[in-house]
Coordinates of C-alpha atoms in Angstrom, one line a residue:
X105 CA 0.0 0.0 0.0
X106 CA 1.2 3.4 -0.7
X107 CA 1.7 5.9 1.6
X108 CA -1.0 8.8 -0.1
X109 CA -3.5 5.3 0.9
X110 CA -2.7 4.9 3.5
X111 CA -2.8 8.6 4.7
X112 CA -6.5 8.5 3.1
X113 CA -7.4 5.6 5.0
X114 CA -6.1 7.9 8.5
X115 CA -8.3 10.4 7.9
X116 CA -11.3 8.6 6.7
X117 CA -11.3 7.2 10.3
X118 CA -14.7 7.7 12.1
X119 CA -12.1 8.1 15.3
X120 CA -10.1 11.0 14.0
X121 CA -10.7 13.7 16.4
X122 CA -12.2 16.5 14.4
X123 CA -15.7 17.3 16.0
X124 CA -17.6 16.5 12.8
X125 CA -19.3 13.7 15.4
X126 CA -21.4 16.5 16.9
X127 CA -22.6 18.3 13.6
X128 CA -25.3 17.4 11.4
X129 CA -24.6 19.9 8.9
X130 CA -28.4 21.3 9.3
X131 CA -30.3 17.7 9.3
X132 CA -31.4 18.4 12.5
X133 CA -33.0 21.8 12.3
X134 CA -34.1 20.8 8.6
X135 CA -36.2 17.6 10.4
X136 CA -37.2 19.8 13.6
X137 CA -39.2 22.6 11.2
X138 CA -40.5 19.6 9.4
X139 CA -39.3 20.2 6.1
X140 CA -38.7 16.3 5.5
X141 CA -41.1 14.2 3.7
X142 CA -43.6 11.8 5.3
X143 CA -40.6 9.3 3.5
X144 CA -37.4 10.3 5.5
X145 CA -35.2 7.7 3.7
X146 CA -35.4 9.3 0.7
X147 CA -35.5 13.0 2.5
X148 CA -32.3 12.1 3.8
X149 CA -31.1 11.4 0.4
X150 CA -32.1 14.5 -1.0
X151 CA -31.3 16.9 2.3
X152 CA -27.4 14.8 1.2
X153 CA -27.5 15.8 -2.4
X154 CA -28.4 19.3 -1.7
X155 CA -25.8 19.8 1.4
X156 CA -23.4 18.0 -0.9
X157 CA -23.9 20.3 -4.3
X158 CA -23.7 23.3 -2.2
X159 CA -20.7 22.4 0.2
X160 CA -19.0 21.5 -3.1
X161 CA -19.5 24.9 -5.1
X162 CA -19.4 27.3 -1.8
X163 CA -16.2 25.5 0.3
X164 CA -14.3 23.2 -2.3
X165 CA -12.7 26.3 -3.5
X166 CA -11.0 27.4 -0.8
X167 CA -9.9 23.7 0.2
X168 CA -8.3 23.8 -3.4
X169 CA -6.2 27.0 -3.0
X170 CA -5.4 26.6 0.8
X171 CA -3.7 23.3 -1.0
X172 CA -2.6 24.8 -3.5
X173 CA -0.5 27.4 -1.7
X174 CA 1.0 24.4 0.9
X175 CA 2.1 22.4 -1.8
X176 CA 4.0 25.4 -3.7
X177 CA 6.2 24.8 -0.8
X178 CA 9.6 23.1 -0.5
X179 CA 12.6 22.9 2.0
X180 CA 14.5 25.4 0.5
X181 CA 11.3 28.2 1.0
X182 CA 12.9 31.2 2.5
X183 CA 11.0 32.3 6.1
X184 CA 9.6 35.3 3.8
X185 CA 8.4 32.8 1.5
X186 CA 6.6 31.0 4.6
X187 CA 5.1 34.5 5.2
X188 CA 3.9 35.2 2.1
X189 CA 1.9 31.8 2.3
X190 CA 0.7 32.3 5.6
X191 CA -0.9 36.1 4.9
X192 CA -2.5 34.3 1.6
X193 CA -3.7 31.8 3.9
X194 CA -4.6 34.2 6.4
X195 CA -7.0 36.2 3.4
X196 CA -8.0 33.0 2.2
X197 CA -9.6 32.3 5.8
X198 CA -10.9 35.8 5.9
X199 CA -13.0 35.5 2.4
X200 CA -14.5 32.3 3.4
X201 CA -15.8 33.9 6.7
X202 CA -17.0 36.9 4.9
X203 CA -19.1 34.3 2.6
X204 CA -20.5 32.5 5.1
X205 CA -23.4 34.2 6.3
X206 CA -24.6 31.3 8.3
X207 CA -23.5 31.6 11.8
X208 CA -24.1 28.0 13.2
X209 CA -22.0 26.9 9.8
X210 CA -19.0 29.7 10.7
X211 CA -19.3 27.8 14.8
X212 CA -19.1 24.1 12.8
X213 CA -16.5 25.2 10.6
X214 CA -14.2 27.0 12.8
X215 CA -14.0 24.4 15.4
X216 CA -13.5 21.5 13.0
X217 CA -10.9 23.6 11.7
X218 CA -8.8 24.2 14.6
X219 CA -9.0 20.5 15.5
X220 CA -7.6 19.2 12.1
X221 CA -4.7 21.8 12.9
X222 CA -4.3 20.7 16.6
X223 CA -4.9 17.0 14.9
X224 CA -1.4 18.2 12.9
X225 CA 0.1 19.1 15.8
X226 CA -0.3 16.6 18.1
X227 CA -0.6 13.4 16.2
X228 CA 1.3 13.8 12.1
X229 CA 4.3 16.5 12.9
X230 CA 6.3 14.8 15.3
X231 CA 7.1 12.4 12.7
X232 CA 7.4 14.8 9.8
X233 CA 11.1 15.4 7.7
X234 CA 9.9 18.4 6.8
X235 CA 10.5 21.6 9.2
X236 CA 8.9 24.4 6.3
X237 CA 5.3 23.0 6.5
X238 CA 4.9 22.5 10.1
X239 CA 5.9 25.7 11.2
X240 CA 3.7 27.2 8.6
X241 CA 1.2 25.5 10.2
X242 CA 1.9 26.2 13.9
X243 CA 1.9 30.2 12.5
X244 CA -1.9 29.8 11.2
X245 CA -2.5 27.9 14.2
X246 CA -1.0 30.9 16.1
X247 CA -2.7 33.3 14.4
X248 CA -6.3 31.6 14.9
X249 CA -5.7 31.7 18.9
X250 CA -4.7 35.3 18.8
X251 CA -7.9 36.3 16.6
X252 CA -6.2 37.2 13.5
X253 CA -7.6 34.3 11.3
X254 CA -10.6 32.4 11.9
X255 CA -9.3 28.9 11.3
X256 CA -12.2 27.7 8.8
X257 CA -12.7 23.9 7.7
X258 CA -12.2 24.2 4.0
X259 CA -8.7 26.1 4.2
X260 CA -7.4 23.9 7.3
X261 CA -8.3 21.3 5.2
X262 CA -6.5 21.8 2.5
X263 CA -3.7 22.6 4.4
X264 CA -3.7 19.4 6.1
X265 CA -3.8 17.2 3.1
X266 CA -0.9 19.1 1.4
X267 CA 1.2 18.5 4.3
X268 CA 0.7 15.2 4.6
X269 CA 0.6 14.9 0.7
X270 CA -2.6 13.7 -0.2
X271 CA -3.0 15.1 -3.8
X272 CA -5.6 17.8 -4.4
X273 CA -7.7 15.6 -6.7
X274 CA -7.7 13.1 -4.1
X275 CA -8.0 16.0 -1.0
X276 CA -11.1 17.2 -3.2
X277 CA -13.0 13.6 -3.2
X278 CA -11.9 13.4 0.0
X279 CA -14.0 16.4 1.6
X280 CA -17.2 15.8 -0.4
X281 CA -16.9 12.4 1.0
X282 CA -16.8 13.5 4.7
X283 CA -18.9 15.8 4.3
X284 CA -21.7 13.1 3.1
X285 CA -20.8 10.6 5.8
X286 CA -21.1 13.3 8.5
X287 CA -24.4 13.7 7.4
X288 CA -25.7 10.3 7.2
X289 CA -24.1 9.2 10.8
X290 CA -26.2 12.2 12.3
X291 CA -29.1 10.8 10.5
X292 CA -28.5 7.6 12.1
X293 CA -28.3 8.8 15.4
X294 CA -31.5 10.9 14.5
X295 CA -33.3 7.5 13.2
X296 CA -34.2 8.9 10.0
X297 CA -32.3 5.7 8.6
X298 CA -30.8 2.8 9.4
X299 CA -27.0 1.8 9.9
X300 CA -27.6 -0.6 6.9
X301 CA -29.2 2.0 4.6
X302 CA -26.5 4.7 5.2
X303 CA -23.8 2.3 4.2
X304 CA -25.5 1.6 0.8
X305 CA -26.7 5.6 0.1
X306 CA -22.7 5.8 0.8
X307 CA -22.1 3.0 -2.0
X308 CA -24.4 3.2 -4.3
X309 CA -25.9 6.9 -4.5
X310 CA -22.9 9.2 -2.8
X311 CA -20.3 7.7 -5.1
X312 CA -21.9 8.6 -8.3
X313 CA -22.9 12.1 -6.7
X314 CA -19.2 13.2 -5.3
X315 CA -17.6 11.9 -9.1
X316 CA -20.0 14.3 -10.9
X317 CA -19.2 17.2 -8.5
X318 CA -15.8 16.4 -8.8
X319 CA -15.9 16.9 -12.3
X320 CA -17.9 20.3 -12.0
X321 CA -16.3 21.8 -9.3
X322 CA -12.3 20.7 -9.2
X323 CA -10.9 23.5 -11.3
X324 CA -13.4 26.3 -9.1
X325 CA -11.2 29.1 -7.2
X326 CA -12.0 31.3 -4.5
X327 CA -10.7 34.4 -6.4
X328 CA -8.9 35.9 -3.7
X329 CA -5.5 35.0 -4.3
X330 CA -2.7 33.9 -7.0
X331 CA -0.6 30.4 -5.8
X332 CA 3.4 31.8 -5.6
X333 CA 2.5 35.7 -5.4
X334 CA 2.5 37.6 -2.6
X335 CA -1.5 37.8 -1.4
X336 CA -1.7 39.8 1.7
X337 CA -3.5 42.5 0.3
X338 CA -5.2 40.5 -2.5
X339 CA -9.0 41.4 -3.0
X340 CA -11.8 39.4 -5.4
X341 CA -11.5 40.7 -8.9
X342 CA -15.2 40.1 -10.2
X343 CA -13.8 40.8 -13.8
X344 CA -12.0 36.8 -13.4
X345 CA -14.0 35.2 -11.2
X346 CA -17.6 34.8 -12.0
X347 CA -20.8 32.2 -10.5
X348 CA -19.6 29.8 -13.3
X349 CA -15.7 29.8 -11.5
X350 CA -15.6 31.3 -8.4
X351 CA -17.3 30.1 -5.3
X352 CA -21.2 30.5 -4.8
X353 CA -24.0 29.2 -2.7
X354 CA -26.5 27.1 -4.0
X355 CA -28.7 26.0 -1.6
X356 CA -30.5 29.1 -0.3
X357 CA -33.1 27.5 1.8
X358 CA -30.9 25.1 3.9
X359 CA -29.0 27.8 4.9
X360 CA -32.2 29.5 6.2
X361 CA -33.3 26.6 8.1
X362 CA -29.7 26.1 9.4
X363 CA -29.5 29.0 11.0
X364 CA -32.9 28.5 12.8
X365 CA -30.7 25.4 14.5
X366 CA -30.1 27.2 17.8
X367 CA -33.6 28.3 18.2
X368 CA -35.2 24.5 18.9
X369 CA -36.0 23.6 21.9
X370 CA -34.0 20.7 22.2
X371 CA -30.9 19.6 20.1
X372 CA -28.2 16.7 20.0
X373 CA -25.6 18.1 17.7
X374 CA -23.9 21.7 17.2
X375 CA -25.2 22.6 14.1

């Protein structure tokens, strides 16, 4: 087995300490205002494709830079090249939490965030040969704790995979993936479907679903930066990146609901 397989095979581990346990991605509230049909298996299915199409266009962008800029990276970067990736970083983080207008998402994402860096920390640099990328990442770290970034999901995700050199084609299907499975373990523990059923929506509908926005969605940017330039001041250009190429929400009603999630009166997960 290769390492890159083997690496997937880490962090597609149910026991990887990320906090995506306690986040149904806006199942819950979506069931609790009743907004799934009298059928719930195949509510579930759809309240996956939905979450699924729109995580893919709104946050697969960012994941794809914040790689992106890691893996420009060598041992012979210079400490101002280190800087330059970190401010890029830094505005990458910043744009995604000025798109996200969702404030239980922002909660979700930040704190999965800062757990896949503490994850990097704690558990995959002690046994890195590579000095450049961990310090990089102990400066983002750094800069979440002191309030300077927000530490977002999509960009410490990318991050993550690049320094452990996942590829970003693999990174990509990696997250929409996840992102599913989350999903369908809340609904589980919800008992909108079986243990059984989740494993063959994960087979036999999810696979098909994550290829096609693979294919639609790889080459999307974020628009706020340029990999190997110096991005601390970078700002979106709207002349080059448009709804076709740039990030974009597409899912306007769960993100409504969503946001209704800390108003129920009682709730299992964070958001």
């Amino acid at each position: 087995m290769d390492d890159e397989t083997y690496v997937q095979l880490l962090l597609a581990d149910s026991n990887l300490p990320t906090g995506s346990f306690v986040a149904s991605s806006g199942l819950e509230s979506f069931s609790t205002h009743g907004l799934l049909p009298p059928s719930k298996t195949d509510g579930t299915l759809a309240f996956v494709q939905d979450s699924l199409h729109n995580h893919a266009h709104s946050a697969l962008p960012f994941t794809s830079d914040a790689h992106r800029l890691v893996s420009a990276l060598s041992e012979s970067s210079t400490q101002s090249r280190i800087d330059q990736a970190l401010a890029a970083l830094i505005t990458l983080d910043r744009s995604y939490e000025s798109i996200t207008l969702n404030h239980v998402t922002r909660r979700a994402s930040t704190a999965q965030g800062a757990a896949l860096l503490t994850l990097h920390a704690r558990a995959f640099a002690p046994s890195s040969t590579s000095r450049v990328i961990p310090t990089l990442i102990d400066s983002l770290k750094l800069a979440v704790r002191r309030g300077e970034a927000h530490g977002h999901l999509p960009v410490c995700w990318g991050v993550l995979t690049a320094a452990l050199n996942v590829s970003l084609a693999r990174a990509q299907h990696l997250a929409l993936f996840l992102h599913a499975r989350s999903i369908l373990s809340a609904a589980v523990r919800m008992n909108t479907i079986g243990p059984y059923l989740a494993q063959q929506m994960l087979l036999s509908d999810i696979k098909p679903l994550v290829d096609t926005l693979i294919a639609e969605c790889r080459n999307r940017r974020s628009g706020v930066l340029v990999v190997g330039e110096d991005n601390s001041n970078s700002n979106l250009d709207p002349d080059e990146v448009t709804y076709t190429t740039g990030p974009a929400s597409t899912w306007p009603l769960g993100e409504i609901v969503a946001i209704r999630h800390d108003l129920q009166h009682s709730r299992i997960f964070n958001s």
